[in-house]
PDB file of C-alpha atoms in Angstrom:
ATOM      1  CA  MET V   1    -223.193  59.092-166.519  1.00 50.00           C
ATOM      2  CA  ALA V   2    -225.285  61.334-163.991  1.00 54.00           C
ATOM      3  CA  HIS V   3    -223.806  63.111-161.036  1.00 54.00           C
ATOM      4  CA  GLY V   4    -225.650  62.562-157.889  1.00 53.00           C
ATOM      5  CA  MET V   5    -225.721  60.680-154.589  1.00 51.00           C
ATOM      6  CA  ARG V   6    -225.325  56.965-154.531  1.00 51.00           C
ATOM      7  CA  THR V   7    -228.171  55.500-152.596  1.00 54.00           C
ATOM      8  CA  ASP V   8    -226.619  51.905-152.137  1.00 53.00           C
ATOM      9  CA  SER V   9    -223.763  53.125-149.813  1.00 52.00           C
ATOM     10  CA  HIS V  10    -223.413  54.252-146.392  1.00 51.00           C
ATOM     11  CA  THR V  11    -222.358  58.221-145.956  1.00 51.00           C
ATOM     12  CA  SER V  12    -221.310  60.026-143.443  1.00 51.00           C
ATOM     13  CA  TYR V  13    -224.487  62.015-143.345  1.00 52.00           C
ATOM     14  CA  VAL V  14    -226.439  58.644-142.826  1.00 51.00           C
ATOM     15  CA  ARG V  15    -224.078  57.587-140.078  1.00 62.00           C
ATOM     16  CA  ARG V  16    -224.245  60.854-138.444  1.00 65.00           C
ATOM     17  CA  ASP V  17    -228.038  60.507-138.644  1.00 75.00           C
ATOM     18  CA  ASP V  18    -227.901  56.950-136.912  1.00 87.00           C
ATOM     19  CA  TRP V  19    -225.923  58.314-134.268  1.00 89.00           C
ATOM     20  CA  ARG V  20    -228.085  61.331-133.631  1.00 89.00           C
ATOM     21  CA  GLU V  21    -231.026  58.924-133.375  1.00 90.00           C
ATOM     22  CA  SER V  22    -229.293  56.415-131.149  1.00 89.00           C
ATOM     23  CA  ALA V  23    -227.943  59.444-128.670  1.00 91.00           C
ATOM     24  CA  THR V  24    -231.694  60.692-128.880  1.00 91.00           C
ATOM     25  CA  ARG V  25    -232.840  57.522-127.605  1.00 92.00           C
ATOM     26  CA  TYR V  26    -230.362  57.178-124.742  1.00 95.00           C
ATOM     27  CA  ALA V  27    -230.199  60.745-123.927  1.00 95.00           C
ATOM     28  CA  LEU V  28    -232.101  60.408-120.630  1.00 97.00           C
ATOM     29  CA  LEU V  29    -230.233  57.195-119.615  1.00 97.00           C
ATOM     30  CA  PRO V  30    -227.633  59.114-117.567  1.00 97.00           C
ATOM     31  CA  LEU V  31    -229.953  60.911-115.596  1.00 98.00           C
ATOM     32  CA  ARG V  32    -232.034  58.060-114.855  1.00 98.00           C
ATOM     33  CA  VAL V  33    -228.826  56.209-113.656  1.00 98.00           C
ATOM     34  CA  PHE V  34    -227.921  59.423-111.598  1.00 98.00           C
ATOM     35  CA  LEU V  35    -231.145  60.261-110.109  1.00 98.00           C
ATOM     36  CA  GLY V  36    -232.004  56.479-109.339  1.00 98.00           C
ATOM     37  CA  VAL V  37    -228.566  55.552-107.667  1.00 98.00           C
ATOM     38  CA  THR V  38    -228.914  58.950-105.606  1.00 98.00           C
ATOM     39  CA  PHE V  39    -232.250  58.412-104.386  1.00 98.00           C
ATOM     40  CA  ILE V  40    -231.364  54.794-103.380  1.00 98.00           C
ATOM     41  CA  TYR V  41    -228.232  56.032-101.603  1.00 98.00           C
ATOM     42  CA  ALA V  42    -230.355  58.796 -99.936  1.00 98.00           C
ATOM     43  CA  GLY V  43    -232.881  56.505 -98.660  1.00 98.00           C
ATOM     44  CA  LEU V  44    -230.474  53.948 -97.253  1.00 98.00           C
ATOM     45  CA  ASP V  45    -228.351  56.480 -95.852  1.00 98.00           C
ATOM     46  CA  LYS V  46    -231.519  57.697 -93.786  1.00 97.00           C
ATOM     47  CA  LEU V  47    -232.361  54.156 -92.891  1.00 98.00           C
ATOM     48  CA  THR V  48    -229.030  53.216 -91.445  1.00 97.00           C
ATOM     49  CA  ASP V  49    -228.442  56.617 -89.717  1.00 97.00           C
ATOM     50  CA  SER V  50    -229.824  55.911 -86.122  1.00 93.00           C
ATOM     51  CA  ALA V  51    -229.316  59.549 -85.254  1.00 97.00           C
ATOM     52  CA  PHE V  52    -231.662  60.667 -88.209  1.00 97.00           C
ATOM     53  CA  MET V  53    -234.414  58.503 -87.215  1.00 96.00           C
ATOM     54  CA  GLN V  54    -235.313  60.338 -83.716  1.00 97.00           C
ATOM     55  CA  ALA V  55    -237.838  62.553 -82.901  1.00 96.00           C
ATOM     56  CA  SER V  56    -235.296  64.841 -81.157  1.00 96.00           C
ATOM     57  CA  GLY V  57    -231.702  64.966 -80.689  1.00 97.00           C
ATOM     58  CA  ALA V  58    -228.554  66.337 -82.886  1.00 96.00           C
ATOM     59  CA  GLY V  59    -228.877  65.008 -86.494  1.00 96.00           C
ATOM     60  CA  SER V  60    -232.482  64.105 -86.129  1.00 97.00           C
ATOM     61  CA  ILE V  61    -235.140  64.366 -88.509  1.00 97.00           C
ATOM     62  CA  GLY V  62    -237.278  65.923 -85.603  1.00 97.00           C
ATOM     63  CA  ALA V  63    -234.565  68.734 -84.941  1.00 97.00           C
ATOM     64  CA  MET V  64    -234.135  69.351 -88.704  1.00 96.00           C
ATOM     65  CA  MET V  65    -237.919  69.814 -89.182  1.00 96.00           C
ATOM     66  CA  GLU V  66    -237.997  72.166 -86.024  1.00 97.00           C
ATOM     67  CA  GLY V  67    -235.085  74.112 -87.645  1.00 96.00           C
ATOM     68  CA  VAL V  68    -236.738  74.955 -90.909  1.00 96.00           C
ATOM     69  CA  ARG V  69    -240.285  75.155 -89.704  1.00 96.00           C
ATOM     70  CA  ASP V  70    -240.262  78.964 -89.573  1.00 96.00           C
ATOM     71  CA  ILE V  71    -238.206  79.524 -92.659  1.00 96.00           C
ATOM     72  CA  SER V  72    -239.992  77.085 -94.961  1.00 96.00           C
ATOM     73  CA  ALA V  73    -242.488  78.258 -97.482  1.00 96.00           C
ATOM     74  CA  ILE V  74    -245.161  76.025 -96.125  1.00 95.00           C
ATOM     75  CA  PRO V  75    -244.972  75.953 -92.202  1.00 96.00           C
ATOM     76  CA  ALA V  76    -248.298  73.702 -92.252  1.00 95.00           C
ATOM     77  CA  LEU V  77    -246.424  71.055 -94.207  1.00 94.00           C
ATOM     78  CA  VAL V  78    -243.535  70.926 -91.701  1.00 97.00           C
ATOM     79  CA  ASP V  79    -246.072  71.028 -88.851  1.00 97.00           C
ATOM     80  CA  LEU V  80    -247.676  67.859 -90.269  1.00 96.00           C
ATOM     81  CA  ALA V  81    -244.195  66.088 -90.598  1.00 95.00           C
ATOM     82  CA  LEU V  82    -243.678  67.050 -86.890  1.00 97.00           C
ATOM     83  CA  LYS V  83    -246.888  65.396 -85.633  1.00 97.00           C
ATOM     84  CA  SER V  84    -244.761  62.350 -86.319  1.00 97.00           C
ATOM     85  CA  PRO V  85    -241.146  63.013 -87.448  1.00 97.00           C
ATOM     86  CA  VAL V  86    -239.721  59.399 -87.099  1.00 97.00           C
ATOM     87  CA  GLY V  87    -242.869  58.275 -89.213  1.00 97.00           C
ATOM     88  CA  PHE V  88    -242.170  61.115 -91.735  1.00 96.00           C
ATOM     89  CA  GLY V  89    -238.687  60.045 -91.948  1.00 97.00           C
ATOM     90  CA  TYR V  90    -239.513  56.592 -92.695  1.00 97.00           C
ATOM     91  CA  ALA V  91    -241.798  57.612 -95.293  1.00 97.00           C
ATOM     92  CA  ILE V  92    -239.059  59.872 -96.983  1.00 97.00           C
ATOM     93  CA  ALA V  93    -236.529  57.305 -96.894  1.00 98.00           C
ATOM     94  CA  LEU V  94    -238.814  54.456 -98.119  1.00 98.00           C
ATOM     95  CA  GLY V  95    -240.119  56.743-100.845  1.00 98.00           C
ATOM     96  CA  GLU V  96    -236.736  57.667-101.874  1.00 98.00           C
ATOM     97  CA  LEU V  97    -235.883  53.827-102.131  1.00 98.00           C
ATOM     98  CA  ALA V  98    -238.878  53.268-104.097  1.00 98.00           C
ATOM     99  CA  VAL V  99    -238.397  55.924-106.493  1.00 98.00           C
ATOM    100  CA  GLY V 100    -234.691  55.077-106.715  1.00 98.00           C
ATOM    101  CA  ILE V 101    -235.189  51.469-107.638  1.00 98.00           C
ATOM    102  CA  GLY V 102    -238.260  51.995-109.958  1.00 98.00           C
ATOM    103  CA  THR V 103    -236.258  54.714-111.907  1.00 98.00           C
ATOM    104  CA  LEU V 104    -232.978  52.732-112.021  1.00 98.00           C
ATOM    105  CA  LEU V 105    -234.709  49.672-113.306  1.00 98.00           C
ATOM    106  CA  GLY V 106    -237.415  51.800-115.314  1.00 98.00           C
ATOM    107  CA  LEU V 107    -240.295  50.163-113.663  1.00 98.00           C
ATOM    108  CA  PHE V 108    -243.377  52.219-113.630  1.00 98.00           C
ATOM    109  CA  ALA V 109    -240.774  54.796-114.479  1.00 98.00           C
ATOM    110  CA  ARG V 110    -243.104  57.817-114.993  1.00 98.00           C
ATOM    111  CA  LEU V 111    -244.814  57.050-111.756  1.00 98.00           C
ATOM    112  CA  ALA V 112    -241.293  56.783-110.046  1.00 98.00           C
ATOM    113  CA  ALA V 113    -240.061  59.917-111.777  1.00 98.00           C
ATOM    114  CA  LEU V 114    -243.321  61.620-110.342  1.00 98.00           C
ATOM    115  CA  GLY V 115    -242.689  60.300-107.004  1.00 98.00           C
ATOM    116  CA  GLY V 116    -239.096  61.776-107.040  1.00 98.00           C
ATOM    117  CA  ALA V 117    -240.294  65.162-108.351  1.00 98.00           C
ATOM    118  CA  LEU V 118    -243.071  65.184-105.386  1.00 98.00           C
ATOM    119  CA  ILE V 119    -240.125  64.170-102.548  1.00 98.00           C
ATOM    120  CA  SER V 120    -237.959  67.053-104.168  1.00 98.00           C
ATOM    121  CA  LEU V 121    -240.849  69.591-104.379  1.00 97.00           C
ATOM    122  CA  SER V 122    -241.801  69.032-100.536  1.00 96.00           C
ATOM    123  CA  LEU V 123    -237.977  69.221 -99.569  1.00 95.00           C
ATOM    124  CA  TRP V 124    -237.576  72.320-101.729  1.00 96.00           C
ATOM    125  CA  LEU V 125    -240.647  73.916-100.105  1.00 96.00           C
ATOM    126  CA  THR V 126    -239.471  72.930 -96.718  1.00 94.00           C
ATOM    127  CA  VAL V 127    -235.819  72.044 -96.045  1.00 93.00           C
ATOM    128  CA  SER V 128    -234.118  74.520 -98.780  1.00 94.00           C
ATOM    129  CA  TRP V 129    -236.794  76.989 -99.307  1.00 95.00           C
ATOM    130  CA  SER V 130    -234.640  79.792 -97.554  1.00 94.00           C
ATOM    131  CA  THR V 131    -231.440  78.809 -98.957  1.00 94.00           C
ATOM    132  CA  GLU V 132    -229.982  82.078-100.833  1.00 94.00           C
ATOM    133  CA  PRO V 133    -229.158  82.414-103.469  1.00 93.00           C
ATOM    134  CA  TYR V 134    -231.880  79.836-104.649  1.00 89.00           C
ATOM    135  CA  TYR V 135    -229.264  77.831-106.783  1.00 90.00           C
ATOM    136  CA  TYR V 136    -227.504  76.882-103.693  1.00 91.00           C
ATOM    137  CA  GLY V 137    -230.345  74.470-102.702  1.00 90.00           C
ATOM    138  CA  ASN V 138    -230.034  71.366-104.548  1.00 94.00           C
ATOM    139  CA  ASP V 139    -233.733  70.240-103.893  1.00 97.00           C
ATOM    140  CA  LEU V 140    -235.177  72.716-106.771  1.00 96.00           C
ATOM    141  CA  ALA V 141    -232.288  71.235-109.245  1.00 96.00           C
ATOM    142  CA  TYR V 142    -233.469  67.727-108.465  1.00 98.00           C
ATOM    143  CA  LEU V 143    -237.212  68.785-109.069  1.00 98.00           C
ATOM    144  CA  MET V 144    -236.351  70.150-112.554  1.00 98.00           C
ATOM    145  CA  ALA V 145    -234.168  67.054-113.221  1.00 98.00           C
ATOM    146  CA  TRP V 146    -237.311  64.790-112.360  1.00 98.00           C
ATOM    147  CA  LEU V 147    -239.545  66.488-115.138  1.00 98.00           C
ATOM    148  CA  PRO V 148    -238.125  65.127-118.311  1.00 98.00           C
ATOM    149  CA  LEU V 149    -238.667  61.467-116.903  1.00 98.00           C
ATOM    150  CA  VAL V 150    -241.894  62.171-115.934  1.00 98.00           C
ATOM    151  CA  LEU V 151    -242.571  63.305-119.452  1.00 97.00           C
ATOM    152  CA  ALA V 152    -240.620  60.662-121.218  1.00 96.00           C
ATOM    153  CA  GLY V 153    -240.405  57.709-118.949  1.00 96.00           C
ATOM    154  CA  ALA V 154    -237.668  55.020-119.445  1.00 95.00           C
ATOM    155  CA  SER V 155    -237.841  54.063-123.158  1.00 90.00           C
ATOM    156  CA  VAL V 156    -234.597  52.159-123.140  1.00 94.00           C
ATOM    157  CA  LEU V 157    -232.723  49.558-120.821  1.00 96.00           C
ATOM    158  CA  SER V 158    -235.822  49.376-118.685  1.00 97.00           C
ATOM    159  CA  LEU V 159    -238.494  46.828-117.636  1.00 97.00           C
ATOM    160  CA  ASP V 160    -241.379  49.267-118.894  1.00 97.00           C
ATOM    161  CA  ALA V 161    -239.882  48.869-122.509  1.00 95.00           C
ATOM    162  CA  LEU V 162    -239.371  45.191-121.846  1.00 96.00           C
ATOM    163  CA  LEU V 163    -242.869  44.681-120.549  1.00 95.00           C
ATOM    164  CA  ALA V 164    -244.259  46.788-123.481  1.00 93.00           C
ATOM    165  CA  GLU V 165    -242.259  44.614-126.107  1.00 94.00           C
ATOM    166  CA  ARG V 166    -243.920  41.390-124.457  1.00 95.00           C
ATOM    167  CA  ARG V 167    -247.444  42.952-124.692  1.00 94.00           C
ATOM    168  CA  ARG V 168    -246.859  43.846-128.186  1.00 93.00           C
ATOM    169  CA  ASN V 169    -245.614  40.250-129.060  1.00 93.00           C
ATOM    170  CA  ALA V 170    -248.564  38.736-127.221  1.00 93.00           C
ATOM    171  CA  MET V 171    -250.889  40.929-129.215  1.00 92.00           C
ATOM    172  CA  GLY V 172    -249.299  39.871-132.453  1.00 88.00           C
ATOM    173  CA  LEU V 173    -248.345  43.344-133.053  1.00 83.00           C
ATOM    174  CA  GLY V 174    -244.540  42.948-132.538  1.00 64.00           C
TER     175      GLY V 174
END
C-alpha cells in the first residue's frame, strides 16, 4: 500500500483554505458596514441639527468654514463653500446620506465609495488640514478607508452582486 494523501477526504488544510477563501470574500464587509453607517449618521446628524444648517452663528456650517478658511490647504475651496454655506451644508449632508446608503446596500458601490473618498478628501483639505499631528485628523483616515472599496466594490451581500447575478442568468451564463 502506498503512503500518501487521501484525495477523497477533507483535511484540515482544505478546510483552512476554504476558510481563507471565505474570509477573503467577506474581508471588506466590515469596512463597508462601518463606513455606510457612519456616513448615514453624519448626514442625518447635519440635517437634524438646526444650528449647523445656518450661514452664521455658533455651531453653524458658515462659522465652521470661516474658522478654517485661512488654515486650509485650499482656501479657494472654502471661499466657494462660503458663497452659499447652507447650500454647501445640505450638499455635504445629502452626499453623505447617498454615499452611506449606497455603501451599506452595496448599490453602485464603487461610485458610492468614490463619492465618500471625494467628501473625505474635501474635508481633509479644508476642515482638518491644519490638525497636528496629521493623524489626529480623521478625514485622511476616512479617505484611505474608502480606497479599497473604490477599487474592489461590494462583491458580497450587495445589490450590485444580486444585479450582476441576474444579468448573468438572463444572458444564460449563470
